[in-house]
Coordinates of C-alpha atoms in Angstrom, one line a residue:
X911 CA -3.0 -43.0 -31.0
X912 CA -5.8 -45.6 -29.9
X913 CA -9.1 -46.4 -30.7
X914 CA -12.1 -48.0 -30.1
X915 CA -15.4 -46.9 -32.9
X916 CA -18.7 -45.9 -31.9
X917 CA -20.8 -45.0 -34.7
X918 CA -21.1 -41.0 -34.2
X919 CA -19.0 -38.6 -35.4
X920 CA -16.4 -38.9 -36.3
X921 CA -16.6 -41.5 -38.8
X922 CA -15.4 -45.1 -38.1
X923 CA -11.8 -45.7 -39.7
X924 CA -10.7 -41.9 -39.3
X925 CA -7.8 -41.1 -36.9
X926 CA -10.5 -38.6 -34.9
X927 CA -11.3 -42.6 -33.3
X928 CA -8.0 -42.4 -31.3
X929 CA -8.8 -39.6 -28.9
X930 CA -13.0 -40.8 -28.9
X931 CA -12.0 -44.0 -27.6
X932 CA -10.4 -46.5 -25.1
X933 CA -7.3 -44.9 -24.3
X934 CA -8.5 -42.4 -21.5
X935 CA -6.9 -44.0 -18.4
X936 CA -8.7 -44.4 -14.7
X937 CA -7.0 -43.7 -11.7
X938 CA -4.8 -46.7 -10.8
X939 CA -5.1 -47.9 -6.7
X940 CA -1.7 -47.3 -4.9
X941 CA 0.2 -50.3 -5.3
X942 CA -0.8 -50.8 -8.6
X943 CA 1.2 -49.5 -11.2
X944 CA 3.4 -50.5 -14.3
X945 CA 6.4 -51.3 -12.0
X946 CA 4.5 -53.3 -9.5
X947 CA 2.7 -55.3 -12.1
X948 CA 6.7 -56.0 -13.5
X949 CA 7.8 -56.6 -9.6
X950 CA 4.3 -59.0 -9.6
X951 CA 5.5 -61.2 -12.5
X952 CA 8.9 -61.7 -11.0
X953 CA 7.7 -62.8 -7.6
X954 CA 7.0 -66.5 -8.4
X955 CA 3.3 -66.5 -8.0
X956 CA 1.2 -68.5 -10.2
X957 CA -0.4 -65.8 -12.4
X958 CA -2.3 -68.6 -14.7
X959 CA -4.2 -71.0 -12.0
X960 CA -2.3 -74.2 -13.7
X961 CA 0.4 -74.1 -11.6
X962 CA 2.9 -73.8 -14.9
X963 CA 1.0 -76.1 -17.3
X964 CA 0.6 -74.5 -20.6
X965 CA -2.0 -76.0 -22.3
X966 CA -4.5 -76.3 -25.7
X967 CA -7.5 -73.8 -25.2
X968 CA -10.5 -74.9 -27.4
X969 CA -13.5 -71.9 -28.4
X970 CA -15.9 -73.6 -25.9
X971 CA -13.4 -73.6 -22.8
X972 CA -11.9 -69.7 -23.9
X973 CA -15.8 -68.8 -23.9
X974 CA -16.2 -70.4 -19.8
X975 CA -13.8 -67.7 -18.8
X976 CA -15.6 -64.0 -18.9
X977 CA -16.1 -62.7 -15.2
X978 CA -13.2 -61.0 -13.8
X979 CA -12.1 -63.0 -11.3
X980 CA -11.9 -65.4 -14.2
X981 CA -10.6 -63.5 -17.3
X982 CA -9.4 -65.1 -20.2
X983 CA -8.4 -63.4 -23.5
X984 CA -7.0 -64.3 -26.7
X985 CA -4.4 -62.1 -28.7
X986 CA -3.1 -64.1 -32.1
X987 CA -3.7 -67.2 -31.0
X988 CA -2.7 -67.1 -27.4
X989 CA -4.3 -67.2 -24.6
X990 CA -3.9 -65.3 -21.3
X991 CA -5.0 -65.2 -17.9
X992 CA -5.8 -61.1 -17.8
X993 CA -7.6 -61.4 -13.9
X994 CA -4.5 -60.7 -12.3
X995 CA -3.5 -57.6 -14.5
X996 CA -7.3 -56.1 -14.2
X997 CA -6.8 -53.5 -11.1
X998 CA -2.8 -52.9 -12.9
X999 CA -4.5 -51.7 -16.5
X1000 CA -4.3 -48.3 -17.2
X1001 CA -7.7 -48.2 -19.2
X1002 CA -9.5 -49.9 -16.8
X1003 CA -11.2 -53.1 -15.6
X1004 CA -14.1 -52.3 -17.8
X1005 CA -12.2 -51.8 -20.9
X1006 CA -10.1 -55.5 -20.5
X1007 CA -13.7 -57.4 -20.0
X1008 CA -14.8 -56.8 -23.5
X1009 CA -12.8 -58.9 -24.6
X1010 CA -13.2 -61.9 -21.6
X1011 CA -13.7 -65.0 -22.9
X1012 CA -12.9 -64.4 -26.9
X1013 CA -10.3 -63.5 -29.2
X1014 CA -9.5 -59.6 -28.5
X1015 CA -7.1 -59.2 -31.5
X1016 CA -9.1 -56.9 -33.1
X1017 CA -10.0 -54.9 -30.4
X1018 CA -6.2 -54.9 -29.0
X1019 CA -5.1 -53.4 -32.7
X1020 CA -7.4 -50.9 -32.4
X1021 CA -6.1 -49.7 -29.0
X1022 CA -2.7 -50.3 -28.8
X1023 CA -1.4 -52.5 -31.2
X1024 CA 2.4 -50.7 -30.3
X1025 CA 2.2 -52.6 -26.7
X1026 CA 4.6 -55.4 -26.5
X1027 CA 1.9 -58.1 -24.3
X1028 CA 4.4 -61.0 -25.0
X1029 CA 6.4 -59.1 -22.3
X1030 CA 3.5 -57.7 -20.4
X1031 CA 1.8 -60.9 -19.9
X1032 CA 4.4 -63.6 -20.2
X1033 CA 3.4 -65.1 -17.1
X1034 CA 0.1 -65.0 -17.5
X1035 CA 0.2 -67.2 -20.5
X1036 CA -2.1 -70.1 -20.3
X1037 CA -1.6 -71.7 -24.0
X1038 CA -2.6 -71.6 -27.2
X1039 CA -5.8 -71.5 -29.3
X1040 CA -6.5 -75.1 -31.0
X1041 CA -7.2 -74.0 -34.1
X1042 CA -10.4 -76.0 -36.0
X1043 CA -9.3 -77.3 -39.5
X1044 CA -11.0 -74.7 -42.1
X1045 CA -12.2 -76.1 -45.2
X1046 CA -12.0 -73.1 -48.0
X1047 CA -14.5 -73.2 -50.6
X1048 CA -13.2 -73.4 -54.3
X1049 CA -14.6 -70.3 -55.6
X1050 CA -13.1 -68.6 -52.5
X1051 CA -9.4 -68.1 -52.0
X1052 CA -9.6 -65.4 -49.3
X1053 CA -7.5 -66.2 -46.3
X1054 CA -10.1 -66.7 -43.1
X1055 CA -9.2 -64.9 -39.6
X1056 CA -9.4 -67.6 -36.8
X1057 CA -8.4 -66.8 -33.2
X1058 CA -6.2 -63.7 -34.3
X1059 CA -4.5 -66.4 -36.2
X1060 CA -4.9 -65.6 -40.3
X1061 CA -4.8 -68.9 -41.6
X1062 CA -2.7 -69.8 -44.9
X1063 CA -3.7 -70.4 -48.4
X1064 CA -2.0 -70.7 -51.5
X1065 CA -3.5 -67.3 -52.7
X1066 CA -2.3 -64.5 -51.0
X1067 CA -4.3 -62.0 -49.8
X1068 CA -2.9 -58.8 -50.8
X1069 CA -4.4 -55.7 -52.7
X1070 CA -5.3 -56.0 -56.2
X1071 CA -2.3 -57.4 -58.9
X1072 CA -2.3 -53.6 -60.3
X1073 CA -0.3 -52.1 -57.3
X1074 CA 1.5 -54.7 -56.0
X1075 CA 5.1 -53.7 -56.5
X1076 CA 7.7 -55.6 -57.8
X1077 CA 12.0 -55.2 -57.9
X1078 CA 14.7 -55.6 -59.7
X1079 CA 18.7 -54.9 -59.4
X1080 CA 21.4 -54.1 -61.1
X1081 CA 24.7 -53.8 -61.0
X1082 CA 28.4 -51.1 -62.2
X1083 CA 31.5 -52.2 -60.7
X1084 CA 31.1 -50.3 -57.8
X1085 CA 27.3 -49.8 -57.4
X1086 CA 24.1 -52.1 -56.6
X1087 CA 21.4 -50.1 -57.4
X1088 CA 17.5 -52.1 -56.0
X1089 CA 14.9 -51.1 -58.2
X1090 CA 11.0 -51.1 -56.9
X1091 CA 8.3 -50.6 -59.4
X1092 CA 5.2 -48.9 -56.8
X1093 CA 2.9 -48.1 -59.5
X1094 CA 1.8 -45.6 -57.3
X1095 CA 1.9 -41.9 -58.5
X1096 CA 3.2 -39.0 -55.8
X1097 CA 5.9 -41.3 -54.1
X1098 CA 8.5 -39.2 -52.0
X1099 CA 11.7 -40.5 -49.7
X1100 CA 9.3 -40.6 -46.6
X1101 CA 7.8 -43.7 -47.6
X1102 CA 11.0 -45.3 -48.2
X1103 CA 12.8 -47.0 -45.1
X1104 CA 15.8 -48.9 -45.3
X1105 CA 18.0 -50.4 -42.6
X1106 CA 21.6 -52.2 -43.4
X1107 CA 23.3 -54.2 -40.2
X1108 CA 25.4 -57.2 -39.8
X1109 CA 24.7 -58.4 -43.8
X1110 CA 21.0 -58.5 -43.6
X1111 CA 19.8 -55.5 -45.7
X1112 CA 15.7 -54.5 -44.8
X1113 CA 13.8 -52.5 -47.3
X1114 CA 10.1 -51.2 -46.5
X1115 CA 8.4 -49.4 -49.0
X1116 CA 5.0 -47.7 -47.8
X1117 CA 2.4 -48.0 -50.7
X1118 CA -1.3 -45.9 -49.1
X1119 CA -2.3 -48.7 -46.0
X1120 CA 0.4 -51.9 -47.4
X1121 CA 3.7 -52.1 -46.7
X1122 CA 6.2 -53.9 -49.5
X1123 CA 9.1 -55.7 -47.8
X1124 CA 12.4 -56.8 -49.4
X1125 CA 14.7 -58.7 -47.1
X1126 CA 17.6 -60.4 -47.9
X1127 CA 21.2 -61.2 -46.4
X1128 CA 23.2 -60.1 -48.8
X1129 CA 25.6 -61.6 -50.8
X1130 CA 28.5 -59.8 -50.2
X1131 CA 29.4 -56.6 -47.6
X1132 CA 28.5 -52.7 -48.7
X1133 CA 29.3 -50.1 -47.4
X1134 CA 26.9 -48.0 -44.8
X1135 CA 26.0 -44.9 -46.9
X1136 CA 22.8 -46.0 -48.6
X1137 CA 20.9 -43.4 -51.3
X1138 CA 17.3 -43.5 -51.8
X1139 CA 15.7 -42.1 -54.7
X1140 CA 11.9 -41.5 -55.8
X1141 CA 10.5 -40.7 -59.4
X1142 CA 7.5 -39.1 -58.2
X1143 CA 5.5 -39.6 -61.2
X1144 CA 6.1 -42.5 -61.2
X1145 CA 6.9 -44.4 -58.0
X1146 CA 9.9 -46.1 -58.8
X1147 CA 12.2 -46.1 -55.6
X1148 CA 16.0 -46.5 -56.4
X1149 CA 18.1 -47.8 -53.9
X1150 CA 21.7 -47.7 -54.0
X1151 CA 24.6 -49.5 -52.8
X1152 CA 28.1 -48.9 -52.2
X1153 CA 29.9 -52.4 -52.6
X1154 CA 33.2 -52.8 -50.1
X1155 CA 34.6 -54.3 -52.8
X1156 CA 34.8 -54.2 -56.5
X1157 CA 33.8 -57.5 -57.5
X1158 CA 30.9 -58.8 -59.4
X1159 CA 27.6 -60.4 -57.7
X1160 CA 26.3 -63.6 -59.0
X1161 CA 23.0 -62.6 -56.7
X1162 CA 21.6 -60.7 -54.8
X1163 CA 21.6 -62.1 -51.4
X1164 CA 19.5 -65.0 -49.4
X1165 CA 15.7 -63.8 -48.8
X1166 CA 15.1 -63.4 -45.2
X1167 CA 11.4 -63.6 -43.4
X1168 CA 8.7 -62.3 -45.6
X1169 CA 11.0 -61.2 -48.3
X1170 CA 9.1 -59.7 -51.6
X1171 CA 6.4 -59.5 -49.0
X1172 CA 3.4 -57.0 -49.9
X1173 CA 1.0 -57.1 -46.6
X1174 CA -1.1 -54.7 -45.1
X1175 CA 0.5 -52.3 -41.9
X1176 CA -2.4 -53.7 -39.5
X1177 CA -0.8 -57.0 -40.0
X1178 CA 2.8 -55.7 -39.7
X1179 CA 4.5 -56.1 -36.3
X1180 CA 6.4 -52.7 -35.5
X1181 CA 10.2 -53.2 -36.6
X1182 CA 13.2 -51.5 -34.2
X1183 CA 16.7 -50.1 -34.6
X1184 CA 18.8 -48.5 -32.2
X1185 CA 19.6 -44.9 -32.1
X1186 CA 22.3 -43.6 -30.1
X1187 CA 21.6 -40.2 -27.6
X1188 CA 23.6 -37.4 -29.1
X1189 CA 21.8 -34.4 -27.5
X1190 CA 19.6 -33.4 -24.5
X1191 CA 18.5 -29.6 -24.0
X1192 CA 15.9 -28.4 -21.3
X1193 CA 13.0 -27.0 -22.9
X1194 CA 11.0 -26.1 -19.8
X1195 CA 11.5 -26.5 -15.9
X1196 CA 10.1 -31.2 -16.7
X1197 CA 10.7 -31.1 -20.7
X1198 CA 13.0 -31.6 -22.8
X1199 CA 14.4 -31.8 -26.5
X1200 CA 16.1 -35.3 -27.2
X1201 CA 17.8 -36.1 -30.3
X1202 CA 18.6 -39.4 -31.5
X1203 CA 21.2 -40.6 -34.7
X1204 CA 20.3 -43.2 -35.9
X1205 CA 22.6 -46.2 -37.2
X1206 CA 24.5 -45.6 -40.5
X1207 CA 22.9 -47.6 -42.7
X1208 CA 19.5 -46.6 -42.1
X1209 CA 17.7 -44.5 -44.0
X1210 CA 14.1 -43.1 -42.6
X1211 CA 11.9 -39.6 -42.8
X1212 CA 9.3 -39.6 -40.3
X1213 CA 6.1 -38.0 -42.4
X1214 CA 4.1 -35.1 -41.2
X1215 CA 1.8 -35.8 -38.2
X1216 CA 3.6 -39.8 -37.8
X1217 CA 4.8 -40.7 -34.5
X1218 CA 7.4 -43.2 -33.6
X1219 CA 7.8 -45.9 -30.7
X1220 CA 10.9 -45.7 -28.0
X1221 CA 11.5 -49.0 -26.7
X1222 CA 13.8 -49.3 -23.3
X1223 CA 13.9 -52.6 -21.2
X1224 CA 13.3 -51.8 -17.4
X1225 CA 13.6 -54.0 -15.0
X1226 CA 13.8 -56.8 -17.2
X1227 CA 10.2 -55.3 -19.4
X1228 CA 10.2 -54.0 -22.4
X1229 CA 8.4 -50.7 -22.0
X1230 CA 6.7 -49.1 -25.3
X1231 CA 5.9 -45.0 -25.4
X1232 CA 4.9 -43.5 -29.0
X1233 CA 5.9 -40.0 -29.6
X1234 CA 6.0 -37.6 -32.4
X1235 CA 8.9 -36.4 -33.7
X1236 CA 9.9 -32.6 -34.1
X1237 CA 12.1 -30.1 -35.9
X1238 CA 15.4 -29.1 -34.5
X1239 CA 13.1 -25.6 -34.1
X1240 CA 10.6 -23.4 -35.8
X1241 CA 13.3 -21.6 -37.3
X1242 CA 14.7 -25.0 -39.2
X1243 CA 13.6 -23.5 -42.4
X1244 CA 15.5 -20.5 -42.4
X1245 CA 19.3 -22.5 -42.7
X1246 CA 20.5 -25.5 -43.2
X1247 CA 19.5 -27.9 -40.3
X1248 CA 22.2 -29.1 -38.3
X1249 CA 21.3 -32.6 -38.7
X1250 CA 19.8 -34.2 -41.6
X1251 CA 16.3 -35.3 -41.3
X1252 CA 16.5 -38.8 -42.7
X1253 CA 19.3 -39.3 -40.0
X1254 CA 18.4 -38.1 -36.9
X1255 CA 15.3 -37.4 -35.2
X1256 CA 14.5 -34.6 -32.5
X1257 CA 11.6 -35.7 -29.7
X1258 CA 10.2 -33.2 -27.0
X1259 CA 9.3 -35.6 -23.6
X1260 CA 7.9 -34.3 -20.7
X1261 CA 9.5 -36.4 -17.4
X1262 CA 7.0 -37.8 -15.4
X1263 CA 9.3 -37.9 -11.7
X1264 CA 6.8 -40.1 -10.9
X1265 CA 6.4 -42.3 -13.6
X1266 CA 8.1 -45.5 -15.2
X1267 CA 9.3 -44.5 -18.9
X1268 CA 10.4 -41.1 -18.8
X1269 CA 12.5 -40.5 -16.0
X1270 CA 14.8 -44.1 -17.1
X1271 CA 14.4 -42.8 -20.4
X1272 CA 16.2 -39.2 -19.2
X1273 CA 18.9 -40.6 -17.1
X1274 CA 20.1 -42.3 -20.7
X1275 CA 24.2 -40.5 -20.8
X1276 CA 25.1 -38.9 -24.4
X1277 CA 26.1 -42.2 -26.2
X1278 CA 23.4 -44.6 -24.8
X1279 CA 21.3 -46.3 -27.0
X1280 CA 17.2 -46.4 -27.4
X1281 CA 15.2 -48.8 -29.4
X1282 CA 13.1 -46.5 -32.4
X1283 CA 10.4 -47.7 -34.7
X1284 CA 9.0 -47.1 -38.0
X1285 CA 6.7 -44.4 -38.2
X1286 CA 2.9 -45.2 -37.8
X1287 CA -0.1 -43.0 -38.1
X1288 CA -2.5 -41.8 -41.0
X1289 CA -2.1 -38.0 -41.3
X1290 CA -1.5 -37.6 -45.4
X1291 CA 0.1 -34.5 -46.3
X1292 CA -2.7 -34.2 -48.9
X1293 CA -4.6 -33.2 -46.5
X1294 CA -3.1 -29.9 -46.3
X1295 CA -3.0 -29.3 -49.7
X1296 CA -5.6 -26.2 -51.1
X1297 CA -6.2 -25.1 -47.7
X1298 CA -6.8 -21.7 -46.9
X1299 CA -6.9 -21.8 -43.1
X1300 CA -5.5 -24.0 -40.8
X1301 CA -6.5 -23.8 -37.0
X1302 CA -4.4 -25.5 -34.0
X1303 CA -5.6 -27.2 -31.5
X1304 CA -2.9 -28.1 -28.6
X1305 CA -2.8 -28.7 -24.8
X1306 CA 0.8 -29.6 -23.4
X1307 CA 3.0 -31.7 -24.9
X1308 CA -0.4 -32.0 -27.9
X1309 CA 2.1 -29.5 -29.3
X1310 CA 4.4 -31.7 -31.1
X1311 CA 2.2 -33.0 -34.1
X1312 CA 1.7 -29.2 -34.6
X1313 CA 5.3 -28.5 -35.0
X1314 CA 6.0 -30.5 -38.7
X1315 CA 2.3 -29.5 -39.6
X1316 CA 2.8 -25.6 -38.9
X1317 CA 6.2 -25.9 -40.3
X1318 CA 4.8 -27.3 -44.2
X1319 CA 2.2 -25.6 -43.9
X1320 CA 3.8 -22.1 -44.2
X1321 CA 6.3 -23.3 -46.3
X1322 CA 4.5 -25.4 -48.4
X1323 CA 0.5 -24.8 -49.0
X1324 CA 0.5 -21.6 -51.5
X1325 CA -3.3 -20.9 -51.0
X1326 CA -3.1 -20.9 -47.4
X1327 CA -4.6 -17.3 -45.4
X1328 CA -4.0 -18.3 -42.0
X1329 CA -2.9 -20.5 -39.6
X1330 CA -4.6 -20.4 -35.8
X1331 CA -2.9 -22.3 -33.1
X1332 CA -4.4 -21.9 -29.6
X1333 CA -2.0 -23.7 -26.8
X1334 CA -3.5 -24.8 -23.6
X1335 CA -1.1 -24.8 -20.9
X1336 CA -1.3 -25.2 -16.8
X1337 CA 1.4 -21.8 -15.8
X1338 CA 3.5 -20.2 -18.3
X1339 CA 6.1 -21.7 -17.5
X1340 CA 4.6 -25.0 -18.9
X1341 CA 5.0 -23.4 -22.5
X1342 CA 7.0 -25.2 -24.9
X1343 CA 8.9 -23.1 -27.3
X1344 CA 7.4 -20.0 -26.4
X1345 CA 9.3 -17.6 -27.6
X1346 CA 9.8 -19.2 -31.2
X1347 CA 5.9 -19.2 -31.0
X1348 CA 6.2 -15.7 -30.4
X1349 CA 8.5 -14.8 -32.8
X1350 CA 7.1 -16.5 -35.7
X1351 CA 3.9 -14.8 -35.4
X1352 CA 6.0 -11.4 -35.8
X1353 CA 7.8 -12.4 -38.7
X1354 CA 4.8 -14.5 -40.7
X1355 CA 1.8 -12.3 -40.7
X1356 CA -0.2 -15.7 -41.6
X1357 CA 0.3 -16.7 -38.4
X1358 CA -1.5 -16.0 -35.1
X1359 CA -0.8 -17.7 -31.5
X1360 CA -3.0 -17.8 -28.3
X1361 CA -2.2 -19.2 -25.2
X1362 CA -4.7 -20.2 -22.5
X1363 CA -3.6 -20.8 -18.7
X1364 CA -5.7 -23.0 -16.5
X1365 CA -3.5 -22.1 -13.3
X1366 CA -2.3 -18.7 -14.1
X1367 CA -0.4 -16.3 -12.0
X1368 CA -2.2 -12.8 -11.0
X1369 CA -0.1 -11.5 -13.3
X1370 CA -0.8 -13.3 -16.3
X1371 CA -3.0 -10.9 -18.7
X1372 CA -3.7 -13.4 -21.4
X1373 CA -6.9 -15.7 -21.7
X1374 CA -7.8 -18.1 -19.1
X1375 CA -9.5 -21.6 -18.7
X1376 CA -9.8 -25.0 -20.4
X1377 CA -11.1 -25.7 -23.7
X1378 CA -14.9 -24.2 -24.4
X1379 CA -17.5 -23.5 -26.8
X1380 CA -16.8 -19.6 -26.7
X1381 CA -13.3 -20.3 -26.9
X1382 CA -13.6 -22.4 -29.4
X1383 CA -16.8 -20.5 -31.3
X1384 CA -14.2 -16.8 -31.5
X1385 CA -11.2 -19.0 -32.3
X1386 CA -12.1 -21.4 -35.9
X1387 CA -14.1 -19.1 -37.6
X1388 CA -13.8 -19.0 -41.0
X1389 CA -12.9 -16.2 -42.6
X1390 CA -15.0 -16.8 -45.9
X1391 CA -18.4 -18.9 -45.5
X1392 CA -16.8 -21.4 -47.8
X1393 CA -13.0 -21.4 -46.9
X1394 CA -11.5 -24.6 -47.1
X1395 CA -10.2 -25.5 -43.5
X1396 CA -8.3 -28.2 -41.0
X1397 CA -8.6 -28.2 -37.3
X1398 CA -6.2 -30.5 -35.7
X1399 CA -6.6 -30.9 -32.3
X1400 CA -4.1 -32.8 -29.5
X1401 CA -3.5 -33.2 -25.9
X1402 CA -4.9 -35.4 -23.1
X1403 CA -7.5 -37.9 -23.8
X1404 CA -9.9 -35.5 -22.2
X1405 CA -9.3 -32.3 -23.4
X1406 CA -9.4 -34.3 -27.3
X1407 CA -12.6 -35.6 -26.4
X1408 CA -14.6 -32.4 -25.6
X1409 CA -12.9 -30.5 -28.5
X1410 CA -14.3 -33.2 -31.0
X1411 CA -17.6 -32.7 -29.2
X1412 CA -17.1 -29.1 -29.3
X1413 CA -16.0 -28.8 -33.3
X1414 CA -19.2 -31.4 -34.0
X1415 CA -21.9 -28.7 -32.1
X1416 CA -20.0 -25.9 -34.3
X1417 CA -21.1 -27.5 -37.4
X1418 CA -17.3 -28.6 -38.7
X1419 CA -17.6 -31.7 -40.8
X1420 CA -15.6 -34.8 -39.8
X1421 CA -13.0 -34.5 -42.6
X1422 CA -11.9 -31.2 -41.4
X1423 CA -11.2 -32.5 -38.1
X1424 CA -8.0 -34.1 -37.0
X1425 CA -7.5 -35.5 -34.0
X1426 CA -4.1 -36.9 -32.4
X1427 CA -3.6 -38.1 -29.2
X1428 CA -0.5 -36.9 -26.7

């Protein structure tokens, strides 16, 4: 889900940037990856060159420091040594220099904002920016960016008065009900996340590309079962509270870091709770279906085409993979799930024997407990609405976007003709969910499936090969010269890359192509 813009198709700001750009990885040298880099910065050795001095890095002497053998980046204000991590990145060397010698915070957010580099490159800390006094012009009360650092003012910069929200409360002798005022019309429960633990009560409410935060400790204890409630119409969120006890609150509770906070999500920091393992099934012959509960007072709906970050600490690292969530199945719709959606969520993960992540993350016993993070990502569910075809593009575990999308889509979007999904695999055995594929195609006659083998068996009588231009040209054709139609395409870096390329030479136009990244 990273990103670095070039100015072709597709157009700068659109999520089609993550698969265009820096996340493709480069073969790493034996020796060199993520857990020797963690066994590296455990040794002792002097990763910095000062021998453990941390110290003040002025513009000039950050600017000295650009060659790799002599790398030295800023990220929010500090400053790291990055020469020893260069042949240990899995971008590349290439992709770490353009940021040697200056402040890579932008460039970092645009590529993986979700990595935790506190951990990552604790020892390669060298200090801190020293930040130049700013002098603000009268006339101009816009906060100024230096050294990843966003300098305060008295103004705050947030979107215009109209839509920042506001709240109120009130109070029966058993309830607290929080009122927020979005002034936003077409609210739902997804953009409403609420966590309740040890007294400190966390509210985020999503408004387009800003994020309004209440956070308080409260002022007396409630019980775990929170309610959220949206007036569509007209964006007012209701959340209620249980109190423990009967009595009446003088106040609501002691704000908390950036309480009554409106800010945008690229300044945001991701947040974490805890969800406990309650399920694991195989899937395939290296995949499988987790499912995760989370705590009791949370409340959170992972939107269409959103992915989520597991957090696990290995070998002392905090280790960061984003995934997207699923359904329990492709038959959720037809009965009641098992499991409430704004309770638990369902992830399919492919284990990597050879990796770092997965196979700790799999050896987690029913009971254990993963970090989970709000849901990022800028697929709107408006963008499915008055379509009349939809077309799939998936390779491997790209599948998992497609699941929620497919799902609304059939159920949801009224005008809505057809719906293509064509699923790259290696063997047939690599198939996720086959036969639920298979047997929603016989029961929805909207819906079509292909699958495509690059390693098939002789026996295979299906299509064969990677992803093509007379795969592609047969597969999205339009079935009326002006049908309105979404392609959404994901898999490896690669195989995103050329089917952007691919959909750009058939003459789609960049806002009917969506592009994730696996």
């Amino acid at each position: 889900m990273l990103n670095v813009p070039s100015p072709a198709f597709p157009a700068p700001g659109s999520q089609q940037r993550a698969a265009s750009g820096g996340r493709s990885k480069v073969p790493l040298k034996q020796g060199r990856s993520l857990m020797d880099w963690i066994r590296l910065t455990k040794s002792g050795k002097d990763l910095t060159g000062l021998k453990g001095r941390l110290i003040e890095v002025t513009e000039e002497e950050l600017i000295k420091h650009n060659k790799k053998d002599d790398c030295w980046v800023c990220i929010r204000g500090l400053v790291y040594n990055v020469s020893p991590y260069m042949e240990y990145h899995p971008g590349g060397e290439d992709e770490l220099m353009r940021a040697a010698g200056s402040d890579g915070t932008d460039l970092f957010d645009q590529v993986h904002r979700w990595v935790n580099y506190e951990s990552m490159l604790k020892e390669c800390l060298v200090g801190r920016m020293a930040v130049k006094p700013v002098v603000l012009a009268k006339e101009n009360h816009e906060k100024k960016p230096l050294n990843g650092i966003l300098l305060k003012s008295k103004v705050p910069d947030l979107p215009v008065k109209e839509i920042s929200p506001s709240y109120d409360w009130f109070q029966t002798e058993s309830l607290v009900t929080i009122v927020i005022y979005t002034k936003q019309k077409d609210m739902d429960s997804e953009s409403v996340i609420v966590d309740y633990q040890d007294g400190c009560f966390r509210a985020e409410i999503v408004v387009n590309d800003y994020s309004y935060l209440l956070h308080t400790e409260l002022s007396h204890e409630i019980q775990e079962d929170i309610t959220a409630r949206v007036t569509e119409k007209t964006g007012k969120v209701e959340i209620i509270l249980k109190k423990k006890n009967n009595v009446s609150w003088k106040y609501l509770g002691h704000p908390l870091e950036s309480h009554n906070s409106f800010t945008a999500h690229r300044e945001k920091g991701l947040y974490y709770r805890k969800c406990k393992l309650i399920s694991k099934v195989d899937v395939t012959h290296d995949t499988k279906l987790y499912c995760l509960m989370m705590p009791p007072g949370t409340h959170l709906q992972v939107p269409i085409g959103q992915h989520v970050y597991l957090k696990q600490t290995i070998a002392g690292a905090e280790i960061v993979k984003p995934y997207t969530p699923v359904l329990e199945s492709l038959h959720s719709d037809l009965r009641e799930p098992l499991h409430p959606h704004n309770k638990y969520i369902y992830v399919i993960i492919k284990i990597y024997h050879t990796g770092l992540f997965t196979p700790h993350f799999d050896c987690l016993q029913i009971g254990d407990y993963v970090s989970l993070s709000n849901p990022e990502g800028n697929f709107k569910k408006s963008q499915l609405q008055d379509l009349e075809e939809l077309f799939l593009l998936a390779a491997g575990t790209g599948f998992t976007p497609m699941v929620k999308i497919l799902n609304y889509a059939l159920a949801n979007i009224t005008n809505l003709r057809k719906v293509k999904l064509m699923f790259f695999n290696k063997t047939e055995e690599d198939i996720l969910w086959r036969n639920q594929l298979e047997q929603l195609a016989d029961k929805e006659r909207r819906f079509e499936v292909e699958f495509i083998l690059s390693e098939p068996t002789c026996e295979w009588i299906g299509k064969q090969g990677r992803i093509s231009l007379p795969l592609l040209s047969k597969f999205v054709k339009r079935s009326l010269e002006n049908s309105r139609v979404l392609i959404c395409i994901c898999g490896p870096a690669p195989f995103t890359e050329q089917g952007i390329r691919l959909l750009k030479d058939l003459n789609f136009s960049q806002e009917e192509v969506h592009s994730f990244t696996a």
